[in-house]
Coordinates of C-alpha atoms in Angstrom, one line a residue:
M29 CA 18.5 -2.3 -19.4
E30 CA 14.9 -1.7 -20.5
E31 CA 13.2 1.7 -20.0
I32 CA 11.6 1.7 -16.5
K33 CA 9.0 4.1 -15.3
Q34 CA 10.1 6.1 -12.3
R35 CA 9.0 5.5 -8.7
N36 CA 11.0 8.3 -7.2
I37 CA 9.2 8.2 -3.8
Y38 CA 10.7 4.7 -3.1
L39 CA 14.0 5.1 -5.0
K40 CA 14.9 8.1 -2.8
Q41 CA 14.2 6.0 0.3
L42 CA 16.6 3.2 -0.9
L43 CA 19.3 5.8 -1.8
A44 CA 19.1 7.2 1.7
F45 CA 20.4 3.9 3.0
K46 CA 22.8 3.0 0.1
D47 CA 26.1 1.4 1.3
Q48 CA 24.8 1.4 4.9
E49 CA 24.6 -1.7 7.0
P50 CA 20.8 -2.2 7.3
V51 CA 19.3 -4.7 4.8
K52 CA 16.8 -2.8 2.7
I53 CA 13.5 -4.7 2.7
I54 CA 10.9 -3.5 0.2
T55 CA 7.4 -4.7 1.3
G56 CA 4.0 -4.4 -0.3
I57 CA 1.2 -6.3 -2.2
R58 CA 2.1 -8.2 -5.3
R59 CA 2.5 -6.2 -8.5
C60 CA 2.7 -2.9 -6.8
G61 CA 6.2 -2.4 -8.3
K62 CA 8.7 -3.8 -5.8
S63 CA 10.8 -5.5 -8.5
T64 CA 10.7 -2.4 -10.6
V65 CA 12.2 -0.3 -7.8
M66 CA 14.9 -2.9 -7.4
K67 CA 15.7 -2.5 -11.1
L68 CA 15.7 1.3 -10.8
M69 CA 18.2 0.9 -8.0
M70 CA 20.4 -1.4 -10.1
K71 CA 20.1 1.1 -13.0
Y72 CA 21.2 3.9 -10.7
L73 CA 24.2 1.9 -9.5
I74 CA 25.4 1.2 -13.1
E75 CA 24.9 4.9 -14.0
H76 CA 27.1 5.9 -11.0
D77 CA 30.2 3.8 -11.7
T78 CA 29.2 0.4 -10.4
L79 CA 30.3 -2.5 -12.6
P80 CA 27.5 -4.8 -13.7
E81 CA 29.5 -7.7 -12.2
Q82 CA 29.2 -6.1 -8.8
I83 CA 25.4 -6.6 -8.9
I84 CA 23.9 -10.0 -8.1
Y85 CA 20.2 -10.4 -8.8
M86 CA 18.1 -13.4 -7.9
N87 CA 14.4 -13.6 -8.6
F88 CA 13.1 -16.6 -6.6
E89 CA 9.9 -16.8 -8.6
S90 CA 11.9 -17.6 -11.7
N91 CA 12.3 -21.3 -12.7
K92 CA 16.1 -20.6 -12.6
F93 CA 16.0 -20.7 -8.8
D94 CA 13.0 -22.9 -8.3
D95 CA 14.7 -25.8 -6.5
F96 CA 17.4 -23.8 -4.6
D97 CA 17.8 -24.3 -0.9
R98 CA 19.6 -21.8 1.3
K99 CA 23.0 -23.5 0.8
Q100 CA 22.7 -23.2 -3.0
V101 CA 21.7 -19.6 -2.6
Y102 CA 24.8 -18.9 -0.6
Q103 CA 27.0 -20.8 -3.1
Y104 CA 25.5 -18.9 -6.0
V105 CA 26.3 -15.5 -4.4
Q106 CA 29.7 -16.7 -3.1
E107 CA 30.8 -17.7 -6.6
R108 CA 30.1 -14.2 -7.9
I109 CA 31.8 -12.2 -5.2
I110 CA 34.6 -10.0 -6.6
T111 CA 37.4 -9.6 -4.1
G112 CA 38.1 -6.0 -3.1
R113 CA 34.8 -4.8 -4.5
K114 CA 31.6 -3.8 -2.9
M115 CA 28.9 -6.2 -3.9
Y116 CA 25.2 -5.3 -4.3
I117 CA 22.9 -8.3 -3.7
F118 CA 19.2 -8.1 -4.8
L119 CA 16.9 -10.9 -3.6
D120 CA 13.4 -10.8 -5.1
E121 CA 10.8 -12.7 -3.0
P122 CA 13.3 -14.9 -1.1
Q123 CA 10.8 -16.1 1.5
T124 CA 10.2 -19.2 -0.7
I125 CA 13.6 -20.4 0.5
E126 CA 13.5 -22.0 4.0
N127 CA 15.6 -20.1 6.5
W128 CA 16.4 -17.4 3.9
N129 CA 17.0 -15.0 6.7
K130 CA 20.0 -17.0 8.0
T131 CA 21.5 -16.9 4.6
V132 CA 21.1 -13.1 4.4
N133 CA 22.7 -12.8 7.8
S134 CA 25.6 -14.9 6.5
F135 CA 26.1 -12.5 3.6
Q136 CA 26.4 -9.6 6.0
V137 CA 29.0 -11.4 8.1
D138 CA 31.1 -12.9 5.2
F139 CA 31.0 -10.4 2.4
N140 CA 31.5 -6.7 1.8
C141 CA 27.9 -6.2 0.5
D142 CA 24.8 -4.0 0.4
I143 CA 21.6 -6.1 0.4
Y144 CA 18.2 -5.4 -1.0
I145 CA 15.1 -7.7 -0.6
T146 CA 11.5 -7.7 -1.6
G147 CA 8.6 -9.4 0.1
S148 CA 4.9 -9.7 -0.5
N149 CA 3.9 -10.9 3.0
A150 CA 4.4 -9.1 6.3
Y151 CA 5.3 -12.5 7.8
L152 CA 8.7 -11.9 6.2
L153 CA 9.3 -9.5 9.1
S154 CA 7.6 -11.4 11.8
S155 CA 9.4 -11.7 15.1
E156 CA 10.7 -15.3 14.4
Y157 CA 12.2 -14.3 11.1
A158 CA 13.5 -10.8 11.8
T159 CA 15.4 -12.1 14.8
Y160 CA 18.0 -13.6 12.5
L161 CA 18.6 -10.2 11.0
S162 CA 19.3 -8.9 14.5
G163 CA 17.3 -5.7 13.8
R164 CA 19.7 -4.7 11.1
Y165 CA 17.1 -3.9 8.5
V166 CA 15.0 -1.0 7.3
E167 CA 11.6 -1.5 5.7
I168 CA 10.6 0.4 2.6
K169 CA 6.7 0.2 2.6
M170 CA 5.5 0.2 -1.0
L171 CA 2.0 0.9 -2.3
P172 CA 0.3 0.9 -5.8
L173 CA 0.5 4.1 -7.7
S174 CA -0.6 7.4 -6.2
F175 CA -3.0 9.5 -8.3
K176 CA -0.2 11.7 -9.5
E177 CA 1.9 8.6 -10.5
F178 CA -1.2 7.1 -12.2
I179 CA -1.5 10.2 -14.4
T180 CA 2.1 10.0 -15.5
F181 CA 2.0 6.2 -16.0
Q182 CA -1.0 6.6 -18.3
G183 CA 1.0 8.9 -20.5
Y184 CA -0.3 12.3 -19.4
T185 CA 1.6 15.4 -18.5
L186 CA 0.4 17.9 -15.9
K187 CA 0.8 21.6 -16.7
D188 CA 0.1 24.5 -14.5
Y189 CA -2.1 27.4 -15.5
V190 CA -3.8 30.4 -13.8
S191 CA -7.6 30.4 -13.7
P192 CA -9.6 33.6 -14.6
I193 CA -9.8 34.4 -10.9
G194 CA -6.1 34.1 -10.4
E195 CA -5.8 30.7 -8.8
Q196 CA -3.1 28.1 -9.7
R197 CA -4.6 25.1 -11.4
K198 CA -3.4 22.0 -13.3
R199 CA -4.5 20.4 -16.6
A200 CA -3.6 17.0 -18.0
Y201 CA -2.4 16.6 -21.6
D202 CA -1.8 13.3 -23.5
A203 CA 1.1 12.6 -25.9
L204 CA -0.8 14.3 -28.8
G205 CA -1.4 17.4 -26.8
E206 CA -5.1 16.7 -26.2
M207 CA -6.4 18.0 -22.9
T208 CA -8.2 15.6 -20.5
E209 CA -10.1 16.7 -17.5
I210 CA -8.3 15.8 -14.2
A211 CA -11.7 14.8 -12.7
D212 CA -12.1 12.2 -15.5
L213 CA -8.7 10.7 -14.8
F214 CA -9.5 10.6 -11.1
E215 CA -12.7 8.7 -11.9
A216 CA -10.6 6.2 -13.8
Y217 CA -8.1 5.9 -11.0
V218 CA -10.8 5.2 -8.4
R219 CA -12.5 2.7 -10.7
Y220 CA -9.5 0.8 -11.9
G221 CA -6.9 1.4 -9.2
G222 CA -3.2 2.1 -9.3
F223 CA -1.4 -1.1 -10.2
P224 CA 1.5 -0.1 -12.5
V225 CA 0.7 -3.0 -15.0
L226 CA -2.4 -1.2 -16.1
S227 CA -0.2 1.3 -17.9
D228 CA 0.9 -1.5 -20.2
I229 CA -2.6 -2.6 -21.2
G230 CA -4.6 0.6 -21.2
L231 CA -7.9 1.2 -19.4
E232 CA -10.2 -1.1 -21.2
Q233 CA -12.5 -2.6 -18.5
D234 CA -12.3 -6.2 -19.6
K235 CA -8.5 -6.2 -19.7
V236 CA -8.3 -4.4 -16.4
L237 CA -10.6 -6.9 -14.7
A238 CA -8.6 -9.8 -16.1
I239 CA -5.4 -8.3 -14.6
L240 CA -7.0 -7.6 -11.3
D241 CA -8.4 -11.1 -11.2
G242 CA -4.9 -12.5 -11.7
I243 CA -3.4 -10.2 -9.0
Y244 CA -6.2 -11.1 -6.5
N245 CA -6.0 -14.8 -7.0
T246 CA -2.2 -14.8 -6.8
V247 CA -2.3 -12.9 -3.5
V248 CA -4.9 -15.3 -2.1
K249 CA -3.0 -18.5 -3.3
R250 CA 0.7 -17.6 -2.7
D251 CA 0.6 -14.9 0.0
I252 CA -2.4 -16.1 2.1
I253 CA -3.1 -19.8 1.7
D254 CA 0.4 -21.0 1.1
R255 CA 1.9 -18.7 3.7
A256 CA -0.6 -19.8 6.3
N257 CA 0.8 -23.3 6.0
L258 CA 4.3 -22.2 6.8
K259 CA 3.5 -20.5 10.1
P260 CA 4.3 -22.3 13.4
N261 CA 0.6 -22.2 14.3
S262 CA -0.3 -23.2 10.7
H263 CA -4.0 -23.5 9.9
T264 CA -5.9 -24.8 6.8
I265 CA -7.6 -22.0 4.9
D266 CA -11.2 -22.5 3.9
S267 CA -11.1 -20.6 0.5
V268 CA -14.8 -19.9 0.4
L269 CA -14.8 -18.3 3.9
L270 CA -11.6 -16.4 3.1
E271 CA -13.2 -14.8 0.0
K272 CA -16.3 -13.9 2.0
V273 CA -14.2 -12.3 4.7
C274 CA -12.4 -10.3 2.0
Q275 CA -15.7 -9.2 0.5
F276 CA -17.0 -8.2 3.9
L277 CA -13.9 -6.1 4.6
A278 CA -14.1 -4.5 1.1
D279 CA -17.7 -3.7 1.6
N280 CA -17.0 -2.0 4.9
I281 CA -13.9 0.0 4.4
G282 CA -13.7 2.8 7.0
S283 CA -16.4 1.3 9.1
S284 CA -15.9 0.1 12.7
I285 CA -16.1 -3.7 12.8
S286 CA -15.5 -6.6 15.1
F287 CA -14.6 -10.2 14.3
N288 CA -17.9 -11.3 15.9
N289 CA -19.7 -8.8 13.7
I290 CA -18.1 -10.4 10.6
S291 CA -19.1 -13.9 11.6
N292 CA -22.7 -12.9 12.4
T293 CA -23.1 -11.0 9.2
L294 CA -21.8 -13.7 6.9
V295 CA -24.3 -16.2 8.5
S296 CA -27.3 -13.8 8.6
N297 CA -26.8 -12.7 5.0
K298 CA -26.4 -16.3 3.9
M299 CA -23.0 -15.7 2.3
L300 CA -21.6 -19.1 3.3
Q301 CA -24.0 -21.4 1.4
E302 CA -21.1 -22.8 -0.7
R303 CA -19.0 -23.8 2.3
K304 CA -18.6 -27.5 3.1
R305 CA -18.7 -26.8 6.8
H306 CA -22.0 -25.3 8.0
G307 CA -22.7 -23.1 11.1
K308 CA -21.2 -19.9 12.3
P309 CA -17.4 -19.5 11.8
A310 CA -15.5 -19.2 15.1
V311 CA -14.4 -15.7 16.0
R312 CA -10.9 -17.0 16.4
T313 CA -11.0 -18.3 12.8
I314 CA -12.2 -15.0 11.5
S315 CA -9.4 -13.3 13.5
N316 CA -6.8 -15.6 12.0
Y317 CA -8.1 -15.0 8.5
V318 CA -8.0 -11.2 8.9
D319 CA -4.4 -11.5 10.2
D320 CA -3.6 -13.5 7.1
I321 CA -5.3 -11.0 4.8
T322 CA -3.5 -8.0 6.3
E323 CA -0.1 -9.8 6.3
A324 CA -0.6 -10.1 2.5
Y325 CA -1.1 -6.3 2.3
L326 CA -4.5 -6.7 0.8
F327 CA -6.1 -4.7 3.6
Y328 CA -4.5 -2.3 6.1
P329 CA -5.8 -2.0 9.7
I330 CA -6.1 1.5 11.2
K331 CA -6.1 2.3 14.9
R332 CA -8.5 4.6 16.7
F333 CA -7.1 7.3 18.9
D334 CA -8.9 9.1 21.8
I335 CA -7.9 12.7 21.2
K336 CA -8.9 13.9 24.7
G337 CA -7.6 10.9 26.5
K338 CA -4.5 10.8 24.3
E339 CA -4.4 7.1 24.0
Y340 CA -5.1 4.4 21.4
L341 CA -8.3 2.4 21.8
Q342 CA -8.4 -1.4 21.6
T343 CA -12.0 -1.8 20.4
L344 CA -13.7 -1.8 17.0
G345 CA -11.0 -1.7 14.4
K346 CA -11.2 -0.2 10.9
Y347 CA -9.7 -1.5 7.6
Y348 CA -8.9 0.1 4.2
M349 CA -8.2 -1.9 1.0
V350 CA -4.9 -1.4 -0.6
D351 CA -6.4 -0.6 -4.1
T352 CA -9.8 0.7 -5.1
G353 CA -9.6 -1.3 -8.3
L354 CA -9.3 -4.5 -6.4
R355 CA -12.2 -3.5 -4.3
N356 CA -14.3 -2.8 -7.4
Y357 CA -13.2 -6.2 -8.8
L358 CA -14.4 -7.9 -5.7
L359 CA -17.7 -6.0 -5.2
G360 CA -18.5 -4.7 -8.7
Y361 CA -18.3 -1.0 -9.4
R362 CA -20.9 1.0 -7.5
G363 CA -21.1 4.7 -8.4
V364 CA -23.0 5.4 -5.2
D365 CA -20.0 4.6 -3.0
T366 CA -17.8 7.6 -3.8
G367 CA -17.5 8.7 -0.2
H368 CA -15.9 5.5 1.0
Q369 CA -13.7 5.3 -2.1
I370 CA -12.2 8.7 -1.7
E371 CA -11.7 8.1 2.0
N372 CA -9.7 5.0 1.1
V373 CA -7.6 7.0 -1.4
V374 CA -6.8 9.7 1.2
Y375 CA -5.7 7.1 3.8
F376 CA -3.1 5.6 1.5
E377 CA -2.0 8.9 0.2
L378 CA -1.2 9.9 3.8
L379 CA 0.8 6.7 4.2
R380 CA 2.8 7.5 1.0
R381 CA 3.6 10.9 2.5
G382 CA 5.2 9.2 5.5
Y383 CA 2.6 9.8 8.1
D384 CA 1.4 7.5 10.9
V385 CA -2.4 7.6 10.5
A386 CA -5.1 6.9 13.0
V387 CA -8.9 7.5 13.3
G388 CA -9.6 10.3 15.8
K389 CA -12.3 9.9 18.5
I390 CA -13.5 13.0 20.4
G391 CA -16.5 12.4 22.6
N392 CA -19.1 10.7 20.5
K393 CA -17.7 12.2 17.3
E394 CA -15.0 11.0 14.9
V395 CA -12.3 12.6 12.9
D396 CA -11.5 10.6 9.7
F397 CA -7.8 10.8 10.1
I398 CA -5.1 12.1 12.4
A399 CA -1.8 12.2 10.4
I400 CA 1.4 12.4 12.5
K401 CA 5.0 12.7 11.4
G402 CA 7.5 13.6 14.1
E403 CA 6.3 16.8 15.7
E404 CA 3.8 17.4 12.9
K405 CA 0.1 16.6 13.3
I406 CA -2.8 17.3 10.9
Y407 CA -6.5 16.4 11.3
Y408 CA -8.4 15.5 8.2
Q409 CA -12.1 15.1 7.3
V410 CA -12.9 13.6 3.9
T411 CA -16.2 14.2 2.2
Q412 CA -17.6 14.0 -1.3
E413 CA -19.3 17.4 -1.1
M414 CA -19.5 20.5 1.1
R415 CA -22.5 22.2 -0.5
S416 CA -25.3 21.5 2.0
E417 CA -25.5 23.1 5.4
E418 CA -26.1 19.6 6.9
T419 CA -22.8 18.3 5.4
I420 CA -20.9 21.4 6.4
T421 CA -22.1 21.1 10.0
R422 CA -21.4 17.4 10.2
E423 CA -17.9 17.5 8.8
L424 CA -16.8 20.6 10.8
A425 CA -18.3 19.6 14.2
P426 CA -15.6 17.1 15.3
L427 CA -12.8 19.4 14.2
K428 CA -14.3 22.4 16.1
E429 CA -14.2 20.3 19.3
I430 CA -10.4 19.8 19.1
K431 CA -8.8 22.6 21.1
D432 CA -5.1 22.3 20.1
N433 CA -3.5 24.4 17.4
F434 CA -2.5 21.8 14.9
P435 CA -3.9 22.2 11.3
K436 CA -7.4 21.0 10.6
I437 CA -8.4 20.3 7.0
V438 CA -11.5 19.1 5.1
L439 CA -10.8 17.4 1.8
T440 CA -13.7 17.5 -0.7
L441 CA -14.4 16.9 -4.4
D442 CA -16.1 20.2 -4.6
S443 CA -14.1 22.9 -6.5
N444 CA -16.0 26.1 -5.8
I445 CA -15.8 26.2 -2.0
K446 CA -15.0 28.6 0.8
L447 CA -11.4 28.2 1.6
T448 CA -11.6 28.5 5.4
E449 CA -14.4 28.0 8.0
D450 CA -13.6 29.0 11.7
G451 CA -9.9 28.4 11.0
I452 CA -10.5 25.1 9.3
R453 CA -9.0 24.9 5.8
I454 CA -11.2 23.4 3.1
I455 CA -9.2 22.0 0.2
N456 CA -10.2 20.4 -3.1
L457 CA -9.2 16.7 -3.0
L458 CA -7.7 16.6 -6.4
D459 CA -5.5 19.6 -5.6
F460 CA -4.3 17.9 -2.5
L461 CA -3.5 14.6 -4.3
L462 CA -1.6 16.5 -7.0
S463 CA 0.4 18.6 -4.6
N464 CA 4.2 18.0 -4.2
E465 CA 4.3 17.4 -0.5
H466 CA 5.4 13.8 -0.7
E467 CA 8.1 14.3 -3.3

């Protein structure tokens, strides 16, 4: 088997459920590495005394299985079952097969097997589909590379050193031993994003944009437009309107928006001139499109939580884009937008670390993120700099109003900063992203 770069965060999650009843379903946007994690799992099995013949792998985007129906899938697996052996069944993007879930349920009933599935659309786990798995599945939520993974995938090694003032720091070295500034690597990460395929082509802008163009258009075609036609309440997608909605969401990451606001802005900014249908898009249409977009893992919605009232709010949602490289592909790279970009990076880093994440509301102020995992809760503010008194006051004010004793942290790109302010920790963003908390 070819050399595969590690994605240990996700492999560990799969191993935690190895040989247990739940079907392991790896979800996430296309090209984020789901198939690679499957291959890492197969590699692990072979290295730990599993015979290659005990592993059945079917990639339903291969021509080999292009015309298969669910009965042929069942027959293909049945013919490869080894009596008296545990079988490991890997199904890559099986949602192209009608009633695939009934077939998976049959495997669980008929064979001694451990099942792994990938899916690039959240409709894979919609209520109608998941019913057939009777709740016997666990979802492994996968994302593009973290900043730390990005550094490794680009061929750099991180080494610790002690600064002249005695602080632990990190430096990055390439394969020739040449040092590269971590801040420069972070700039590349924010600009080009974290899709693993970029490590195969290098960080030349024209090549990166070509790859991102392919990913975006595949997601739009296969996981949004084609999937919309498969839903019980199927609706025809207007591709021009869909792209403008994507651009609007990308341009407004981290901002409170409503579907009516999207519709009004698209019309008032004359963004729909290319549409065949004229007039203001219906709010229901915009709502359907945003659902389609989030189901394809292109954008992630984030809830707002009233810290004093201790309840989730139903109004004015926010969205973050799964990859800053895709955002820059859609909008063009804008160096003045760093604040929103780093906020986007932190949101997905918190998800990687296993937190449930919400926006916090306290009075008329807002906390960027509340991160919750079990009994653990942390409040985060994210800001590009903490040098001016105005910024310091603005970023600390919401945190100071929170009266509980959970940790409160400000993440900033500034390096020479005061470490605490009224009990609130101020941490360099790059140090936070390179810490080992999620490993």
